[in-house]
mmCIF file of C-alpha atoms in Angstrom:
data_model
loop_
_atom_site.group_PDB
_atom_site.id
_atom_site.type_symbol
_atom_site.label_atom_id
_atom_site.label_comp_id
_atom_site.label_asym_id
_atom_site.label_seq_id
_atom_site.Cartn_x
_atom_site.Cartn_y
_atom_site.Cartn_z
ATOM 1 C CA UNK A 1347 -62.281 67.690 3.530
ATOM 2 C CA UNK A 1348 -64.012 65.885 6.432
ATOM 3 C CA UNK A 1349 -66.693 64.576 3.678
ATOM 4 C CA UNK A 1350 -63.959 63.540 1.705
ATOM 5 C CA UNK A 1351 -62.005 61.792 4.396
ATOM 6 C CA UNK A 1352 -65.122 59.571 5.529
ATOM 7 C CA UNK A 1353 -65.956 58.808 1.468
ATOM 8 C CA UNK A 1354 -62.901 57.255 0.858
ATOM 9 C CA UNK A 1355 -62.518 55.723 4.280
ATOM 10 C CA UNK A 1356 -66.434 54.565 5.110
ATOM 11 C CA UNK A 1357 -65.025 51.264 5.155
ATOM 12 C CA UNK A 1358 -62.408 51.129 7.561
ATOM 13 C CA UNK A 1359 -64.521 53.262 9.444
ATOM 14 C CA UNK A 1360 -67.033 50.973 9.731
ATOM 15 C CA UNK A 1361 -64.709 47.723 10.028
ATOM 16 C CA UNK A 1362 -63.077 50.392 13.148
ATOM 17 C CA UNK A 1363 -66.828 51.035 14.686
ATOM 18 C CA UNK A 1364 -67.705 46.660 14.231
ATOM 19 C CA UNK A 1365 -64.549 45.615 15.887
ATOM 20 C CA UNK A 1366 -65.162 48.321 19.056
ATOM 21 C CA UNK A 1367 -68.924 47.480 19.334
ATOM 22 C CA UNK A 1368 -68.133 43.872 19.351
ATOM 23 C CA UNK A 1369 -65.021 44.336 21.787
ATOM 24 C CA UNK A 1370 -68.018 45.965 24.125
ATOM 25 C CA UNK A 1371 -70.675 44.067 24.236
ATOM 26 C CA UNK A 1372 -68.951 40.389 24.148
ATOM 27 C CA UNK A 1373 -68.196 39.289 27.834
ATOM 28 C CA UNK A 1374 -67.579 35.696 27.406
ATOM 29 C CA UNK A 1375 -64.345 34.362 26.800
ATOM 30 C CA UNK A 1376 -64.825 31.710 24.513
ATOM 31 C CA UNK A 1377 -66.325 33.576 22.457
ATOM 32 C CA UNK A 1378 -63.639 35.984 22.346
ATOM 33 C CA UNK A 1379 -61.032 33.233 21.447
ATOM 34 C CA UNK A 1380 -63.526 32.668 18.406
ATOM 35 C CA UNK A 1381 -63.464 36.164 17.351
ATOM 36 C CA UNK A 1382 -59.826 36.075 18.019
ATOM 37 C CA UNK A 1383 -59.165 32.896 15.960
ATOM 38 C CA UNK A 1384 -61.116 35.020 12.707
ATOM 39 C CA UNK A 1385 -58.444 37.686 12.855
ATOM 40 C CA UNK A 1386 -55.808 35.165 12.851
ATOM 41 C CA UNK A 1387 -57.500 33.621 10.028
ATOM 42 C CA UNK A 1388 -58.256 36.708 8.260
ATOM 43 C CA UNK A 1389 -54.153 37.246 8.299
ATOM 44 C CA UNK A 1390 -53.549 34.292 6.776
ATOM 45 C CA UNK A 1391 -56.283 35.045 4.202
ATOM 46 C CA UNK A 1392 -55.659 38.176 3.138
ATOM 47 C CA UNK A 1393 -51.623 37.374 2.463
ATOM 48 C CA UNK A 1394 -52.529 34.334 0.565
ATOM 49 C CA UNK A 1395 -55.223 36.338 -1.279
ATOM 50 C CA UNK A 1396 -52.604 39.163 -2.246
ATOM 51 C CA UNK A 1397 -50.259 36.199 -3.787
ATOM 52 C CA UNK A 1398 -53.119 33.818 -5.181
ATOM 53 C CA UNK A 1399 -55.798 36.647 -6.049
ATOM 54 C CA UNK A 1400 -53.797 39.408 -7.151
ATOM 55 C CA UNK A 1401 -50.187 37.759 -8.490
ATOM 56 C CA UNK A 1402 -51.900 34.688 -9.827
ATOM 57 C CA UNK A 1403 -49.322 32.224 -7.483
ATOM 58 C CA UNK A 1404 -50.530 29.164 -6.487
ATOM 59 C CA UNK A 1405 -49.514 27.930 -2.668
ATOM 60 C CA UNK A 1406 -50.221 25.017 -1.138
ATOM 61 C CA UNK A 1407 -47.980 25.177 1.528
ATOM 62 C CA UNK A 1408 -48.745 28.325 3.294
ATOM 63 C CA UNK A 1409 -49.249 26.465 6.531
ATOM 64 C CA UNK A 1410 -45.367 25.963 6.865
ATOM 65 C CA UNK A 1411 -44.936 30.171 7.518
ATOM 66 C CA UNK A 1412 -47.732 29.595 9.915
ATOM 67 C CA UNK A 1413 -45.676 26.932 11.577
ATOM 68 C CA UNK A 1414 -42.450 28.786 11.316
ATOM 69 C CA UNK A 1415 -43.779 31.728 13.012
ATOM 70 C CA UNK A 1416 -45.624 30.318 15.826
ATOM 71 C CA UNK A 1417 -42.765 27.733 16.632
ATOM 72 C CA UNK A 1418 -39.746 30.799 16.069
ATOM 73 C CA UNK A 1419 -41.775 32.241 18.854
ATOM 74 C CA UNK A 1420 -42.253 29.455 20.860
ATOM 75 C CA UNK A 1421 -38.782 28.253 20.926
ATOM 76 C CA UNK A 1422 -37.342 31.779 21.690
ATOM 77 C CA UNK A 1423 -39.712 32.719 24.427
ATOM 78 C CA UNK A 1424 -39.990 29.247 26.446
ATOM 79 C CA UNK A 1425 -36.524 27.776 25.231
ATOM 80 C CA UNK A 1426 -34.367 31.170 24.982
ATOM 81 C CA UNK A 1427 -36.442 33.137 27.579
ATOM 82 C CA UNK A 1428 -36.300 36.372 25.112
ATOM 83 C CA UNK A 1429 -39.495 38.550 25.658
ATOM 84 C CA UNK A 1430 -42.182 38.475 22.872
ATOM 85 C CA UNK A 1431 -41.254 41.834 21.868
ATOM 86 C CA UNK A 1432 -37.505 40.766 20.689
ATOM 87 C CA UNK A 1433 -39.477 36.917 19.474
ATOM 88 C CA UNK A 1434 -41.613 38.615 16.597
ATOM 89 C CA UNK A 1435 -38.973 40.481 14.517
ATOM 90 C CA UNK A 1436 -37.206 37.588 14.787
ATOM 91 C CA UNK A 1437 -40.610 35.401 13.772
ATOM 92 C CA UNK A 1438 -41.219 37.231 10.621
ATOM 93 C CA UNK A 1439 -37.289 37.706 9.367
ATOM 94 C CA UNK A 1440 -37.381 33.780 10.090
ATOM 95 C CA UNK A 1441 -40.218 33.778 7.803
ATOM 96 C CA UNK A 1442 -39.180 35.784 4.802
ATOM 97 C CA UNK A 1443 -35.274 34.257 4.865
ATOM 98 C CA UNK A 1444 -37.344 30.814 4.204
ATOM 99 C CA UNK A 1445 -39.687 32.557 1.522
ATOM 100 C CA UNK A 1446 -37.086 33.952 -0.106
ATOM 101 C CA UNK A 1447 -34.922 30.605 -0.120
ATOM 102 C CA UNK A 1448 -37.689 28.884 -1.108
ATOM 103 C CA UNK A 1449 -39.367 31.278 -3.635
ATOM 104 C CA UNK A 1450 -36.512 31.626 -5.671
ATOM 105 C CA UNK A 1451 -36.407 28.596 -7.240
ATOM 106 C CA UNK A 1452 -40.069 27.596 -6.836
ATOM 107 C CA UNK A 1453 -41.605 30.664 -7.900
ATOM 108 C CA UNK A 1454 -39.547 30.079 -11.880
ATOM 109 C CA UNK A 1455 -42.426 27.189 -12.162
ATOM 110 C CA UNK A 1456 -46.261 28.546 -12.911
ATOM 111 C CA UNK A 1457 -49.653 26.529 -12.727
ATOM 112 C CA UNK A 1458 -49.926 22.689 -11.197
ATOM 113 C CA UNK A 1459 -46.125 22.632 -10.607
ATOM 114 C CA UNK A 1460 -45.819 25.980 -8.610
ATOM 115 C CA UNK A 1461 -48.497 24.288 -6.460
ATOM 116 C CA UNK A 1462 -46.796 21.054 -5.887
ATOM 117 C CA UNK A 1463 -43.400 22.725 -5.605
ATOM 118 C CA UNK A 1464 -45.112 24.586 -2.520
ATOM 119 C CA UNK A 1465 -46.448 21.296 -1.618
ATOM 120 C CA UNK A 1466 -43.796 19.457 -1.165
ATOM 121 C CA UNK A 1467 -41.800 22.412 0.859
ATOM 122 C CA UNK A 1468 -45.134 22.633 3.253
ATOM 123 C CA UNK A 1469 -44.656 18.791 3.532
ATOM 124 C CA UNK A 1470 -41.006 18.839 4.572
ATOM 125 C CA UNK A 1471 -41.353 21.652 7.168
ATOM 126 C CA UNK A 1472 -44.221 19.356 8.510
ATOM 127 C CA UNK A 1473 -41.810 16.789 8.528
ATOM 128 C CA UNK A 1474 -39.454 18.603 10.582
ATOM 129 C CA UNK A 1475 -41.960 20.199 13.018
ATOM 130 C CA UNK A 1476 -42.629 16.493 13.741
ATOM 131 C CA UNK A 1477 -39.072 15.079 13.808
ATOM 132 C CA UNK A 1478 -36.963 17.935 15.133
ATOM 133 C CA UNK A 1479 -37.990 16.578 19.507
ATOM 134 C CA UNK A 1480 -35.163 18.519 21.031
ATOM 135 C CA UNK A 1481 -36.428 21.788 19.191
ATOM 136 C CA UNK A 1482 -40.344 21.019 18.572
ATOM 137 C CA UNK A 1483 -41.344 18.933 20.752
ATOM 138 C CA UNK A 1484 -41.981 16.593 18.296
ATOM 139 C CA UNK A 1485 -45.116 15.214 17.533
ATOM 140 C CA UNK A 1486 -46.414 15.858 21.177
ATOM 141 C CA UNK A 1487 -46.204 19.871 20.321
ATOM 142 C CA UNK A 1488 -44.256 22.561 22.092
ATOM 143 C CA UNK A 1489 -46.129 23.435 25.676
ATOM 144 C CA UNK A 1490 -45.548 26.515 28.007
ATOM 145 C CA UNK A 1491 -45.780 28.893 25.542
ATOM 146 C CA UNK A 1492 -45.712 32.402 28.174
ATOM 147 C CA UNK A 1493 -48.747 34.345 27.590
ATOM 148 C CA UNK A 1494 -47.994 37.867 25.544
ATOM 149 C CA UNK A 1495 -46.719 40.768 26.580
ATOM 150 C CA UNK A 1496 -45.078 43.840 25.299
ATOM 151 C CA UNK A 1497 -42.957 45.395 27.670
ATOM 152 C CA UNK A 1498 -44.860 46.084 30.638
ATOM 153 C CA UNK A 1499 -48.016 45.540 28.634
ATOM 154 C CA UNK A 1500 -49.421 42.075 28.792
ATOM 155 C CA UNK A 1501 -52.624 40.753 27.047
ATOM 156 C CA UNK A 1502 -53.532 38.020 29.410
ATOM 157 C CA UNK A 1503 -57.123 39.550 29.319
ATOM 158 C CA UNK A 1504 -59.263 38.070 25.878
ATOM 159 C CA UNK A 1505 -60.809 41.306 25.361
ATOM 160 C CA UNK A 1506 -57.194 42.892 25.342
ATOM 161 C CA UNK A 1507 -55.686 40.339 22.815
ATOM 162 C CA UNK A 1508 -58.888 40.634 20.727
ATOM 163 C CA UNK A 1509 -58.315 44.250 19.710
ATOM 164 C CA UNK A 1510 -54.344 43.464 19.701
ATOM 165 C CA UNK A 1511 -55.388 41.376 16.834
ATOM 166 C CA UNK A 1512 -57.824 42.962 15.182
ATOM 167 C CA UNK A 1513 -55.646 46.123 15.467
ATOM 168 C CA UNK A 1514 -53.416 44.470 13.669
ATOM 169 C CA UNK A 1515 -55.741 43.103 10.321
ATOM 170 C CA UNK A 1516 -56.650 46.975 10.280
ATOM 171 C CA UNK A 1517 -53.297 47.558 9.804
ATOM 172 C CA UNK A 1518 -53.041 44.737 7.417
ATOM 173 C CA UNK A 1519 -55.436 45.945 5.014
ATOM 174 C CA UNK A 1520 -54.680 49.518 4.898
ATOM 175 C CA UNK A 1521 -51.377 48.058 3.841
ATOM 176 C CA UNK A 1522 -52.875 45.840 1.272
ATOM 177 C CA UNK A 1523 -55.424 48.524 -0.114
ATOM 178 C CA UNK A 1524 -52.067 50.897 -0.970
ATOM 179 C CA UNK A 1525 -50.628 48.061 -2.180
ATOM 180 C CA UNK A 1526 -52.716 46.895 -4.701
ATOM 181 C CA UNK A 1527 -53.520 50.423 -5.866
ATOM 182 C CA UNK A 1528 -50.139 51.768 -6.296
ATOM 183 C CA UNK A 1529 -47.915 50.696 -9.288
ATOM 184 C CA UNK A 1530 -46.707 47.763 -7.622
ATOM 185 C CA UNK A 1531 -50.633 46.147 -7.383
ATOM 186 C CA UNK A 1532 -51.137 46.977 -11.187
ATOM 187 C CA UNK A 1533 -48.466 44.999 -12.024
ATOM 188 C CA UNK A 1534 -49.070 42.397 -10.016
ATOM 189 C CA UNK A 1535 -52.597 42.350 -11.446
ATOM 190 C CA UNK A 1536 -50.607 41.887 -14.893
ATOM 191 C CA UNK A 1537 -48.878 38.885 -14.277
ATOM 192 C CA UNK A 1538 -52.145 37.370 -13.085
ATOM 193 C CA UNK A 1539 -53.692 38.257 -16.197
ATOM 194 C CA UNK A 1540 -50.656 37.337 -18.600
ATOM 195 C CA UNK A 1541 -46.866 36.713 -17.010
ATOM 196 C CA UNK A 1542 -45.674 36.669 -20.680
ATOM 197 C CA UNK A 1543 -47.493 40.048 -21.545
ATOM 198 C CA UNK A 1544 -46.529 41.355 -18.656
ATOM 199 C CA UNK A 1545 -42.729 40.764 -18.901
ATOM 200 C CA UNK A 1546 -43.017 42.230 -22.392
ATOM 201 C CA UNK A 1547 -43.774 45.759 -21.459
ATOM 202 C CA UNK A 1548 -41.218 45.939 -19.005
ATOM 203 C CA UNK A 1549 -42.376 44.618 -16.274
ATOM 204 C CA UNK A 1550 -40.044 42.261 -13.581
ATOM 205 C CA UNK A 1551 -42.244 39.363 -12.527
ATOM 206 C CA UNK A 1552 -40.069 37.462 -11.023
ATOM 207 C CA UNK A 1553 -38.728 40.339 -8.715
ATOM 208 C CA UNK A 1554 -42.730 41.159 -7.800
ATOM 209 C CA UNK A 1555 -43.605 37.563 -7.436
ATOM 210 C CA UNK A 1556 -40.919 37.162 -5.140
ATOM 211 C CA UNK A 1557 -41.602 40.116 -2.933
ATOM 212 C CA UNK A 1558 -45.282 39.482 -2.701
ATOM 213 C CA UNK A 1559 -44.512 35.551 -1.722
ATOM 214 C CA UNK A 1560 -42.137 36.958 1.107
ATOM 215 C CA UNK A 1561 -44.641 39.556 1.890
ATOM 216 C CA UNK A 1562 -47.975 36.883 2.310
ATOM 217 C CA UNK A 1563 -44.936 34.581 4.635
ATOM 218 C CA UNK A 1564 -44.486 37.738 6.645
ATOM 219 C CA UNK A 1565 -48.464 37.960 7.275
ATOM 220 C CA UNK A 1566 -48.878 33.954 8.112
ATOM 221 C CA UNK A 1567 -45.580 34.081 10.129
ATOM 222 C CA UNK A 1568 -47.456 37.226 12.109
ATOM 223 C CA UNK A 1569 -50.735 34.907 12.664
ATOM 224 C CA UNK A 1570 -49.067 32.372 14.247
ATOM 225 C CA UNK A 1571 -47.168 34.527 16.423
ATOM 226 C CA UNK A 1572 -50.129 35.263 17.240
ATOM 227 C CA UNK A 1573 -51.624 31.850 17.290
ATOM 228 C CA UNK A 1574 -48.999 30.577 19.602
ATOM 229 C CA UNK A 1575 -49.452 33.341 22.239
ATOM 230 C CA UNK A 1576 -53.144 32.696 22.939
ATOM 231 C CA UNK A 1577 -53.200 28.491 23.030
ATOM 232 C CA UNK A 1578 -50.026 28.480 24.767
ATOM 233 C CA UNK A 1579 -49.331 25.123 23.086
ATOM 234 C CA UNK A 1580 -48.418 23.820 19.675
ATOM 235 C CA UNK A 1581 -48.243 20.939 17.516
ATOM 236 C CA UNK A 1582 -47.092 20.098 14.009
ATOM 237 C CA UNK A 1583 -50.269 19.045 12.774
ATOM 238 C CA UNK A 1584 -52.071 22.468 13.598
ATOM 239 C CA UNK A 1585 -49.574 23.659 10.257
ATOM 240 C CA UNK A 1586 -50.281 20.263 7.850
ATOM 241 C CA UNK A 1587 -51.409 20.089 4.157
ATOM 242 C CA UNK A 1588 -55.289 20.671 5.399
ATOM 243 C CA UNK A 1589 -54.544 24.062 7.080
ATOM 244 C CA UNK A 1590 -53.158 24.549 3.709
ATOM 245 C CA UNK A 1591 -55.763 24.069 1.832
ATOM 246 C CA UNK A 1592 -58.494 25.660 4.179
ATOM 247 C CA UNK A 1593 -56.397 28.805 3.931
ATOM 248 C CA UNK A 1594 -56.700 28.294 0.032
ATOM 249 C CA UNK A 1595 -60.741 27.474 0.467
ATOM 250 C CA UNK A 1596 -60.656 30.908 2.853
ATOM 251 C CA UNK A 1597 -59.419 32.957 -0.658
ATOM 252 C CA UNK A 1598 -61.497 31.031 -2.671
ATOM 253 C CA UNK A 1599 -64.706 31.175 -0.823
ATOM 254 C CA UNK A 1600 -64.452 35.036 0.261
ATOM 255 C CA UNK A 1601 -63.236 36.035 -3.225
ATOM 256 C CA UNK A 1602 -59.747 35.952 -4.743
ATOM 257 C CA UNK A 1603 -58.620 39.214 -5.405
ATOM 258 C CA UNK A 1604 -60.502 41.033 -2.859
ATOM 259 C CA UNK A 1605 -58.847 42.246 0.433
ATOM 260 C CA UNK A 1606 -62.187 42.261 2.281
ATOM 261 C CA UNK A 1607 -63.037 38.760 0.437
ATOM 262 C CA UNK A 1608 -60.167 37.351 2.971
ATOM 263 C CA UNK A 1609 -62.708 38.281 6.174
ATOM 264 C CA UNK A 1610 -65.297 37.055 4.934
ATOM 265 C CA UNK A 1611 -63.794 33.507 3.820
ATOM 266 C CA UNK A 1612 -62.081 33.975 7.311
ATOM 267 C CA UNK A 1613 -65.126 34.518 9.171
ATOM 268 C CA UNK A 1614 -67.535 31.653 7.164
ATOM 269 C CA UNK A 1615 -64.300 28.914 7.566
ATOM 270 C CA UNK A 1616 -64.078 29.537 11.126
ATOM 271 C CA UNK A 1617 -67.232 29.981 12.436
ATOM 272 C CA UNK A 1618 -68.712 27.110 10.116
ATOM 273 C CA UNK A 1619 -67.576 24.199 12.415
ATOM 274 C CA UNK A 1620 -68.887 26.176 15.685
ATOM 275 C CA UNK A 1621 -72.219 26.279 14.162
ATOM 276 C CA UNK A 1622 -72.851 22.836 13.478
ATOM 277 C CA UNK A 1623 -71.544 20.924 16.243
ATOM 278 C CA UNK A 1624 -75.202 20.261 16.594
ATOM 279 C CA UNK A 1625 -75.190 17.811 14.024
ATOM 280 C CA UNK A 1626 -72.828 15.601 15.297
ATOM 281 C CA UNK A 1627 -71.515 12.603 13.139
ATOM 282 C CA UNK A 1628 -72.933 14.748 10.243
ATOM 283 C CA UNK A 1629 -70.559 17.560 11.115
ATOM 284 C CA UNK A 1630 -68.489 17.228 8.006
ATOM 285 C CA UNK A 1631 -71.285 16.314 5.573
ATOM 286 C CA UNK A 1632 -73.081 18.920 5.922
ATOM 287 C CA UNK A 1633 -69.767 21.473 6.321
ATOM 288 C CA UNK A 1634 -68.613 20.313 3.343
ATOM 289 C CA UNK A 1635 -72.341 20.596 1.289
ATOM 290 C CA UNK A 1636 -72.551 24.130 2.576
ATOM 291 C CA UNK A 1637 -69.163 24.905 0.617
ATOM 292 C CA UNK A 1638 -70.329 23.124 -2.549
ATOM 293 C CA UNK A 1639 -73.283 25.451 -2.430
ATOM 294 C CA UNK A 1640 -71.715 28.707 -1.928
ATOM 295 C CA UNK A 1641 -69.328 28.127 -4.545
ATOM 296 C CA UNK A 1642 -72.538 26.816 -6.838
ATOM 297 C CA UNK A 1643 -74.370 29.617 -5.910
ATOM 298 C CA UNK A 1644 -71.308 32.070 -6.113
ATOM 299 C CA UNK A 1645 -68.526 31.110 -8.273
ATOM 300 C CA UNK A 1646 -67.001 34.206 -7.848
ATOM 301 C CA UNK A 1647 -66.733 34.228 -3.869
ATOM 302 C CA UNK A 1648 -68.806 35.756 -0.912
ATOM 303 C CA UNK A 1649 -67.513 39.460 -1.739
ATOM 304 C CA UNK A 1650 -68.615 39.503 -5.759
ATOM 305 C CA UNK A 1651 -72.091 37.509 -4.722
ATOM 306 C CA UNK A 1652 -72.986 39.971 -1.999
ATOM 307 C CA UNK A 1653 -71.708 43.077 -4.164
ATOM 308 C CA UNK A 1654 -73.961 41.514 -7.306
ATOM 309 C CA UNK A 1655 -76.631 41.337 -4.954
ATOM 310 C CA UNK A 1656 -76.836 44.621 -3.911
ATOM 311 C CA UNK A 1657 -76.340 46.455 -7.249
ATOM 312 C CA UNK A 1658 -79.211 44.118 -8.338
ATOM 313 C CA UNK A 1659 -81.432 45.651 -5.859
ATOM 314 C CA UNK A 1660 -80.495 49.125 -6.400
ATOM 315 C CA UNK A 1661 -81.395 48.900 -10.381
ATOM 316 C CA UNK A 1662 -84.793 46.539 -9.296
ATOM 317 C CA UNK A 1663 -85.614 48.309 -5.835
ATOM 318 C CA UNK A 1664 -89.563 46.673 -6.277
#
């Protein structure tokens, strides 16, 4: 049984074992926020993946549920004075009200004008992020955010909010993995393939579409609760059209329809920019060229390159 356990769970076991050895042996701060900022990103990720990669939904306004969380929080906690505790229900039903307002209507259009229908609702809750100064702050951003805490727990410490985080992308993807394998995922996987075929044998795609949209809102809504509680400060333009398409790069360059694709997009996105600072005005040249490559190189995303890889050396071990 034991055998059995770690065969089907070797993964998460070694994601669990990664996440504690790094937790140990980091000690500097900044590099925790870092680590910190790729399970925030990784959240993001892996709900856009599950919408994009497995329902075959294009979004290019994902940034506004990053927005919506991390300012429902902001404006509760500093403005309100509730705790954080009472601020993140209250985050993520924020979150999926909007979704599901907004993915009604939006989600009845497919291809090019799904995506700009998404665009222009990301634009307009940019819009109001930036307009809204008695709320938001306006386009100064929202300061005094308190630092977390959970009852009489607080996560002031970096190495404490790391594993809060990464805690919760564990959680995350177990949820995702039963998911996408239970009856649910297959259909979802259906309407990706063919919405028409899908609706023929029974299947309700706009009820599943709609549930996965709220449930990827849910997951960006949770990263920038999360987001918010570790700057302390936010502005509009940290949830604009370019966060929205990085988080769409993030799927694309890890692997759409992979859960684990999401970290690795996550963890090549954000660490990317902290590796070449060294060359300077050439910063976003060379970013940028790196991209083109990997997608060159692996059209299918980081996950399917590295798992072609490998089952090319098993079969040619010389």
């Amino acid at each position: 049984m034991v055998a059995r356990f770690l065969r089907r769970n070797w993964a998460y076991l070694v994601f669990l074992g990664g996440v504690g050895v790094t937790g140990c042996l980091v000690q500097n701060a900044y590099y925790f926020q870092v680590l910190t900022f790729i399970g925030i990103n990784t959240l993001l990720a892996l709900g856009l993946n599950l919408l994009m990669g497995y329902a075959g939904q294009i979004s290019l306004g994902h940034a506004a549920f990053y927005g919506i969380g991390a300012y429902t929080t902001a404006v509760l906690t500093t403005t309100w004075g509730l705790s954080p505790g009472l601020a993140l229900p209250c985050a993520l039903a924020i979150a999926a009200l909007v979704a599901l307002v907004v993915g009604l209507p939006t989600l009845k259009l497919s291809g090019y004008y799904l995506g700009m229908g998404t665009l222009g609702f990301g634009m307009i809750v940019h819009i109001l992020l930036r307009e809204w100064t008695e709320v938001t702050g306006g386009a100064s951003g929202f300061i005094g955010i308190p630092p977390l805490q959970f009852g009489p727990i607080a996560f002031t410490d970096p190495r404490a909010y790391f594993y809060l985080v990464w805690a919760t992308v564990l959680l995350s993807f177990i949820l995702s993995h039963r998911l996408i394998r239970s009856r649910v995922g297959r259909a979802l996987r259906s309407i990706h393939d063919s919405e028409h075929a899908a609706r023929a044998v029974g299947v309700d795609t706009q009820r599943l579409k709609l549930q996965v949209f709220i449930f990827s809102a849910i997951l960006a809504a949770l990263g920038g609760f999360f987001y918010a509680h570790l700057i302390n400060f936010i502005s509009p333009d940290s949830f604009n059209f370019l966060v929205s398409v990085r988080m769409v790069t993030m799927v694309v360059i890890g692997g759409m329809a992979s859960v684990w694709g999401a970290l690795l997009g996550a963890c090549l996105l954000t660490l990317l920019p902290e590796w070449l600072h060294a060359f300077s005005d050439f910063e976003m040249l060379v970013y940028g060229l790196i991209l083109m490559l990997v997608m060159i190189l692996l059209p299918q995303g980081l996950t399917r390159g590295l798992l072609d890889a490998y089952e090319r050396s098993r079969k040619n071990p010389s």
